[in-house]
Short mmCIF file of C-alpha atoms and ligand atoms in Angstrom, two decimals:
data_model
loop_
_atom_site.label_atom_id
_atom_site.label_comp_id
_atom_site.label_asym_id
_atom_site.label_seq_id
_atom_site.Cartn_x
_atom_site.Cartn_y
_atom_site.Cartn_z
CA MET A 14 94.19 93.53 34.37
CA LEU A 15 96.60 93.69 37.73
CA LEU A 16 96.76 96.69 39.72
CA SER A 17 100.16 98.41 39.88
CA LYS A 18 102.77 97.45 42.55
CA ASP A 19 104.00 100.95 42.40
CA ARG A 20 100.46 102.70 43.57
CA LYS A 21 101.38 104.58 46.84
CA ILE A 22 99.73 103.84 49.55
CA PRO A 23 99.60 107.54 52.31
CA ALA A 24 101.15 106.26 55.34
CA PRO A 25 98.44 105.88 57.80
CA SER A 26 97.93 108.70 61.58
CA VAL A 27 99.62 106.17 64.47
CA ASN A 28 98.48 107.35 67.65
CA PRO A 29 98.90 105.59 71.03
CA GLU A 30 95.46 103.64 70.66
CA ASN A 31 96.04 102.28 67.46
CA LYS A 32 99.80 101.81 67.55
CA PRO A 33 99.62 98.75 69.03
CA TYR A 34 97.19 97.81 65.85
CA PHE A 35 100.79 99.04 63.06
CA ASP A 36 103.22 97.33 64.89
CA ALA A 37 101.46 93.64 64.47
CA ALA A 38 100.55 95.15 60.95
CA SER A 39 104.29 95.56 60.43
CA GLN A 40 104.75 91.62 61.79
CA GLY A 41 102.20 90.44 58.98
CA LYS A 42 99.43 90.45 61.93
CA LEU A 43 96.25 91.90 61.44
CA LEU A 44 94.70 92.73 65.07
CA ILE A 45 91.03 93.45 65.90
CA ARG A 46 89.35 94.98 69.52
CA LYS A 47 86.82 92.56 71.43
CA CYS A 48 85.17 93.69 74.36
CA ALA A 49 85.05 91.49 77.68
CA ALA A 50 81.78 92.94 78.29
CA CYS A 51 79.35 92.32 75.71
CA GLY A 52 81.64 89.84 73.69
CA GLU A 53 81.32 91.56 70.79
CA PHE A 54 83.98 93.03 68.25
CA HIS A 55 84.49 96.31 66.82
CA HIS A 56 87.06 97.65 64.02
CA TYR A 57 88.63 100.42 63.79
CA PRO A 58 90.57 99.66 66.97
CA ARG A 59 89.12 101.78 70.34
CA SER A 60 89.64 101.78 73.07
CA ILE A 61 85.94 101.93 74.31
CA CYS A 62 83.47 99.49 72.73
CA PRO A 63 81.08 101.41 70.29
CA HIS A 64 78.95 98.79 71.13
CA CYS A 65 78.09 99.13 74.59
CA PHE A 66 80.70 101.78 76.01
CA SER A 67 82.71 99.65 78.19
CA ASP A 68 86.28 100.13 78.33
CA LYS A 69 87.14 96.45 78.74
CA THR A 70 88.38 96.19 75.09
CA ALA A 71 91.24 93.94 74.03
CA TRP A 72 93.54 93.07 71.07
CA HIS A 73 92.94 90.01 69.87
CA ASP A 74 94.65 87.86 66.68
CA ALA A 75 92.02 88.25 63.69
CA LYS A 76 92.32 85.17 61.58
CA GLY A 77 92.65 87.93 58.32
CA VAL A 78 89.94 86.25 56.30
CA GLY A 79 86.16 87.37 55.76
CA ILE A 80 84.14 88.10 52.16
CA VAL A 81 83.63 91.38 50.21
CA TYR A 82 80.69 93.53 51.15
CA THR A 83 80.17 95.79 48.82
CA CYS A 84 83.19 97.14 46.19
CA SER A 85 83.76 99.73 43.74
CA VAL A 86 87.07 99.84 41.30
CA LEU A 87 88.36 103.72 41.08
CA ARG A 88 89.69 104.36 37.75
CA ARG A 89 89.30 108.17 37.36
CA GLY A 90 91.68 110.66 39.62
CA ALA A 91 94.45 108.01 39.80
CA PRO A 92 97.72 106.92 38.42
CA GLU A 93 96.38 103.45 38.67
CA PRO A 94 93.04 101.58 38.29
CA TYR A 95 92.07 100.35 42.18
CA CYS A 96 89.35 98.77 43.91
CA ILE A 97 88.07 100.10 47.26
CA ALA A 98 86.12 97.62 48.88
CA TYR A 99 84.07 96.75 52.65
CA VAL A 100 85.50 93.48 53.48
CA THR A 101 83.76 91.52 56.26
CA LEU A 102 85.92 89.67 58.66
CA ASP A 103 85.08 86.01 60.00
CA GLU A 104 84.74 87.68 63.23
CA GLY A 105 81.57 89.78 61.92
CA VAL A 106 82.96 93.17 61.27
CA SER A 107 83.31 95.35 58.60
CA MET A 108 86.64 96.56 57.34
CA LEU A 109 87.39 99.50 54.58
CA THR A 110 90.15 98.75 52.66
CA ASN A 111 91.22 97.76 49.01
CA ILE A 112 91.28 94.49 47.29
CA VAL A 113 94.65 93.89 45.45
CA ASP A 114 97.19 91.60 43.42
CA CYS A 115 94.12 89.90 41.07
CA ASP A 116 91.56 91.08 37.90
CA LEU A 117 89.46 94.26 39.51
CA ASP A 118 86.87 93.16 36.70
CA ALA A 119 86.71 89.55 39.00
CA VAL A 120 86.28 91.43 42.13
CA LYS A 121 82.72 90.47 43.58
CA ILE A 122 80.13 90.85 46.56
CA GLY A 123 80.61 88.10 48.67
CA MET A 124 84.12 86.73 47.46
CA LYS A 125 86.15 85.04 50.16
CA VAL A 126 89.42 87.48 50.46
CA ARG A 127 92.48 87.13 52.87
CA VAL A 128 94.54 89.77 54.66
CA LEU A 129 97.85 90.66 52.87
CA PHE A 130 99.73 93.60 54.16
CA LYS A 131 101.60 96.34 50.96
CA PRO A 132 103.89 98.72 52.00
CA THR A 133 103.05 102.74 52.74
CA ASP A 134 104.81 106.04 52.01
CA GLY A 135 106.93 106.39 55.20
CA GLY A 136 105.07 104.72 57.44
CA PRO A 137 104.05 101.48 58.83
CA PRO A 138 102.00 98.41 56.39
CA VAL A 139 98.59 98.45 55.93
CA PRO A 140 96.28 95.38 55.56
CA MET A 141 94.73 95.00 52.48
CA PHE A 142 92.92 91.74 50.73
CA THR A 143 92.99 89.42 47.90
CA PRO A 144 91.35 86.55 46.68
CA ALA A 145 91.59 83.49 48.79
ZN1 ZN B 260 80.79 96.00 74.51
#
């Protein structure tokens, strides 16, 4: 079953801290934060490193590929079924996201996926993933 292309995705809440993330998303680029003090990536975007509390964090272009860590297809309470998932990026961080544009019943843990960007209802696009 294909996911409807018409599902309305709510606009994300944009603030000064995450605005560069959504500006990049508008250009089809996935950014994650990297800490210069401890070398670890993190997500969602924060200016203080959650690993070592350093403020020496900066934006980094993610490769936009990863694997499905866990997933679930939601069939109730939504006009169309959709697949919610945690995707672990190559950089090691996990993102709560959706798997889209594929047979939802074929989405499996460990599946390789790549990022794409879906328009939202009046806001910037948001990163989602599809089988690589
Ligand atoms: Zn750190």
